[in-house]
Short mmCIF file of C-alpha atoms in Angstrom, two decimals:
data_model
loop_
_atom_site.label_atom_id
_atom_site.label_comp_id
_atom_site.label_asym_id
_atom_site.label_seq_id
_atom_site.Cartn_x
_atom_site.Cartn_y
_atom_site.Cartn_z
CA MET A 105 -23.64 -33.65 -36.74
CA PRO A 106 -21.62 -32.12 -34.12
CA GLN A 107 -20.88 -34.04 -30.85
CA THR A 108 -21.29 -32.23 -27.56
CA LEU A 109 -20.70 -34.30 -23.80
CA ALA A 110 -23.76 -35.18 -22.65
CA ARG A 111 -24.79 -33.59 -19.14
CA LYS A 112 -25.04 -36.03 -15.92
CA GLU A 113 -25.20 -35.07 -12.87
CA ASN A 114 -23.60 -31.67 -13.22
CA THR A 115 -20.60 -32.97 -15.32
CA VAL A 116 -20.25 -34.51 -18.99
CA VAL A 117 -19.61 -37.18 -20.10
CA ALA A 118 -19.14 -39.14 -23.75
CA ASP A 119 -22.51 -41.24 -24.44
CA LYS A 120 -21.20 -44.85 -23.97
CA GLY A 121 -19.61 -46.06 -27.35
CA LYS A 122 -19.61 -42.55 -28.70
CA ARG A 123 -16.18 -40.50 -29.39
CA VAL A 124 -16.50 -37.24 -28.46
CA GLU A 125 -13.91 -34.53 -29.68
CA VAL A 126 -12.94 -31.85 -27.70
CA VAL A 127 -9.92 -29.55 -28.18
CA GLY A 128 -7.89 -28.22 -25.00
CA TYR A 129 -7.07 -24.20 -24.19
CA MET A 130 -4.56 -23.05 -21.72
CA ARG A 131 -3.24 -19.66 -21.06
CA THR A 132 -0.75 -18.10 -18.70
CA SER A 133 -0.57 -14.13 -18.04
CA SER A 134 2.54 -14.08 -17.12
CA ALA A 135 5.81 -14.37 -19.36
CA THR A 136 7.87 -15.25 -15.96
CA ASN A 137 5.78 -18.29 -16.03
CA VAL A 138 6.21 -19.64 -19.39
CA GLY A 139 9.07 -21.69 -20.81
CA ASP A 140 11.22 -24.39 -19.46
CA GLY A 141 11.12 -25.63 -16.43
CA LYS A 142 7.61 -23.86 -15.62
CA ASP A 143 4.79 -25.70 -14.65
CA SER A 144 1.39 -23.63 -15.76
CA GLU A 145 1.19 -25.51 -19.22
CA ALA A 146 2.22 -28.58 -17.35
CA ARG A 147 -0.53 -28.39 -15.03
CA GLN A 148 -3.14 -27.06 -17.09
CA ARG A 149 -2.53 -29.81 -19.62
CA LYS A 150 -2.58 -32.66 -17.20
CA ALA A 151 -6.12 -31.43 -15.57
CA ILE A 152 -7.38 -31.20 -19.16
CA GLU A 153 -6.21 -34.32 -20.35
CA GLY A 154 -7.08 -35.91 -16.54
CA TYR A 155 -10.94 -34.80 -17.41
CA ALA A 156 -11.47 -35.62 -20.99
CA GLN A 157 -9.99 -39.18 -20.42
CA ALA A 158 -12.49 -39.57 -17.24
CA SER A 159 -15.31 -38.19 -18.96
CA GLY A 160 -14.50 -40.38 -22.26
CA ALA A 161 -13.58 -37.78 -24.47
CA VAL A 162 -10.57 -37.39 -26.93
CA ILE A 163 -8.27 -34.15 -27.73
CA VAL A 164 -7.38 -33.68 -30.96
CA ASP A 165 -6.18 -30.27 -30.41
CA TRP A 166 -4.74 -27.90 -28.23
CA PHE A 167 -4.53 -24.50 -28.14
CA TYR A 168 -2.44 -22.37 -25.86
CA ASP A 169 -1.90 -18.76 -25.18
CA ALA A 170 1.06 -17.48 -23.52
CA ALA A 171 1.98 -14.38 -21.39
CA VAL A 172 -1.90 -13.38 -22.05
CA SER A 173 -3.78 -11.55 -20.01
CA GLY A 174 -6.78 -13.32 -18.78
CA ALA A 175 -8.97 -9.77 -19.08
CA ASP A 176 -8.38 -9.84 -23.16
CA PRO A 177 -11.44 -10.53 -24.91
CA ILE A 178 -11.18 -13.95 -26.12
CA GLU A 179 -11.33 -13.51 -29.92
CA VAL A 180 -8.37 -11.05 -29.68
CA ARG A 181 -6.50 -13.92 -28.44
CA PRO A 182 -4.05 -15.55 -30.99
CA GLY A 183 -4.44 -18.72 -29.62
CA PHE A 184 -8.11 -18.34 -28.72
CA ALA A 185 -8.88 -16.93 -32.51
CA GLU A 186 -7.17 -20.12 -33.89
CA LEU A 187 -8.92 -22.43 -31.94
CA LEU A 188 -12.50 -20.63 -32.74
CA ALA A 189 -11.11 -20.70 -36.71
CA ARG A 190 -10.41 -24.67 -35.93
CA ILE A 191 -14.03 -25.23 -34.35
CA ALA A 192 -15.68 -22.90 -36.98
CA ASP A 193 -16.59 -26.08 -39.80
CA ASN A 194 -14.88 -29.34 -38.23
CA GLY A 195 -17.58 -30.43 -35.37
CA VAL A 196 -15.47 -29.97 -32.36
CA ARG A 197 -18.19 -28.29 -30.26
CA THR A 198 -16.62 -28.82 -26.51
CA ILE A 199 -13.77 -26.61 -25.34
CA ILE A 200 -12.11 -28.12 -21.90
CA VAL A 201 -10.12 -25.39 -20.12
CA GLU A 202 -8.06 -26.20 -16.36
CA THR A 203 -10.43 -23.81 -14.72
CA ALA A 204 -12.78 -21.08 -15.10
CA ASN A 205 -9.87 -18.54 -14.69
CA ARG A 206 -7.92 -19.81 -17.63
CA PHE A 207 -10.52 -19.02 -19.46
CA ALA A 208 -10.98 -15.25 -18.41
CA ARG A 209 -10.10 -13.29 -15.31
CA ASP A 210 -12.04 -10.48 -16.07
CA LEU A 211 -16.30 -11.03 -15.65
CA MET A 212 -17.21 -8.96 -18.44
CA VAL A 213 -14.50 -10.67 -20.58
CA GLN A 214 -16.31 -14.27 -19.03
CA GLU A 215 -19.42 -13.82 -19.09
CA VAL A 216 -19.37 -11.85 -22.89
CA GLY A 217 -17.14 -15.11 -24.25
CA TYR A 218 -19.00 -17.65 -22.47
CA ALA A 219 -22.09 -16.04 -24.47
CA MET A 220 -20.51 -15.88 -27.71
CA LEU A 221 -19.64 -19.83 -26.98
CA ARG A 222 -22.63 -20.80 -26.08
CA SER A 223 -24.46 -18.88 -29.59
CA LEU A 224 -21.96 -20.71 -31.80
CA GLY A 225 -23.10 -24.20 -29.98
CA VAL A 226 -19.69 -24.78 -28.20
CA THR A 227 -19.89 -26.03 -24.65
CA LEU A 228 -17.02 -24.60 -22.20
CA VAL A 229 -16.13 -27.17 -19.36
CA ALA A 230 -13.90 -26.20 -16.63
CA ALA A 231 -11.77 -29.12 -15.34
CA ASP A 232 -11.52 -28.32 -11.86
CA SER A 233 -15.86 -27.54 -11.29
CA PRO A 234 -17.31 -28.98 -14.94
CA SER A 235 -20.98 -27.54 -14.05
CA SER A 236 -19.69 -24.28 -13.70
CA PHE A 237 -20.27 -23.62 -17.63
CA LEU A 238 -22.87 -26.15 -17.84
CA ASP A 239 -25.62 -25.18 -15.29
CA ASP A 240 -27.86 -22.54 -16.69
CA GLY A 241 -30.46 -21.91 -13.65
CA PRO A 242 -30.34 -18.84 -12.01
CA THR A 243 -28.13 -20.29 -8.45
CA SER A 244 -25.48 -21.58 -11.25
CA ASN A 245 -25.37 -18.27 -12.84
CA LEU A 246 -24.96 -16.09 -9.74
CA ILE A 247 -22.13 -18.64 -9.07
CA ARG A 248 -20.10 -18.67 -12.02
CA GLN A 249 -20.21 -14.62 -11.91
CA ILE A 250 -19.42 -14.68 -8.27
CA LEU A 251 -16.42 -16.75 -8.74
CA GLY A 252 -15.60 -14.77 -11.74
CA ALA A 253 -15.84 -11.18 -9.86
CA VAL A 254 -13.46 -13.41 -7.11
CA SER A 255 -10.85 -14.06 -9.72
CA GLU A 256 -10.73 -10.58 -10.98
CA PHE A 257 -10.63 -9.26 -7.26
CA ASP A 258 -7.72 -11.49 -6.89
CA LYS A 259 -5.96 -10.41 -10.18
CA ALA A 260 -6.48 -6.55 -9.43
CA TRP A 261 -5.90 -6.67 -5.20
CA LEU A 262 -3.37 -9.54 -4.40
CA ARG A 263 -1.50 -9.27 -7.72
CA PRO A 264 -0.38 -5.60 -7.54
CA SER A 265 1.92 -4.25 -10.41
CA HIS A 266 3.57 -2.08 -8.12
CA PRO A 267 6.02 -3.42 -5.51
CA ASN A 268 5.10 -1.10 -3.14
CA ASP A 269 1.72 -2.02 -3.05
CA PHE A 270 1.71 -5.34 -0.95
CA ASN A 271 2.93 -3.36 1.66
CA HIS A 272 -0.33 -0.79 1.21
CA THR A 273 -2.77 -4.35 1.50
CA PHE A 274 -0.51 -5.75 4.23
CA GLN A 275 -1.06 -2.53 6.17
CA TRP A 276 -4.28 -2.06 5.38
CA LEU A 277 -5.17 -5.77 6.32
CA ALA A 278 -3.05 -5.19 9.79
CA GLU A 279 -5.34 -2.22 10.41
CA LEU A 280 -8.44 -3.76 9.36
CA THR A 281 -7.77 -6.57 11.52
CA GLY A 282 -6.75 -4.63 14.67
CA LYS A 283 -2.79 -5.91 14.38
CA ALA A 284 -0.74 -2.58 13.63
CA GLY A 285 2.64 -2.30 12.59
CA ARG A 286 4.66 -3.07 9.49
CA VAL A 287 3.79 -6.64 8.25
CA VAL A 288 5.68 -6.70 5.57
CA PRO A 289 9.44 -5.53 4.96
CA SER A 290 9.54 -3.10 2.15
CA SER A 291 10.78 -4.09 -0.84
CA THR A 292 12.91 -0.99 -1.99
#
């Protein structure tokens, strides 16, 4: 029978004396943050390991999507697709991610992916905020969805794809706050 971590006070912990197996999932969206000397994978791994140890879980496998957008549906990501295949028949029913935005950076992708995992009997845990995907009440759903929308906004607004967009954004913020003038030197 599949084992999952038990809910206790908005967190999950392994029942005393039981070995609960979990998998860790990591994702880095930008190729510039992947590879030797970059901390994205190491930072995520450390957070996931810390949570697993504190909750009494044992990480039995790792999956990593390097240079994959958080707006891509989870089932088309190579690492996550491999994760889904791995847990399909082996009893592991818990996935730990560093943060909710490592799971998805798009609200619809987050909610559809979360619903898909729940339909498969899989528990998703964000190490930095374990209750994000565990509580199912209306307030928790609202907070999870607001945070997902903020993550999507952050990706779209604060990390523009064109260098001049930064100047436009900061100019708009300066005008909004009454601090007119060039805020950021031009990158061109």
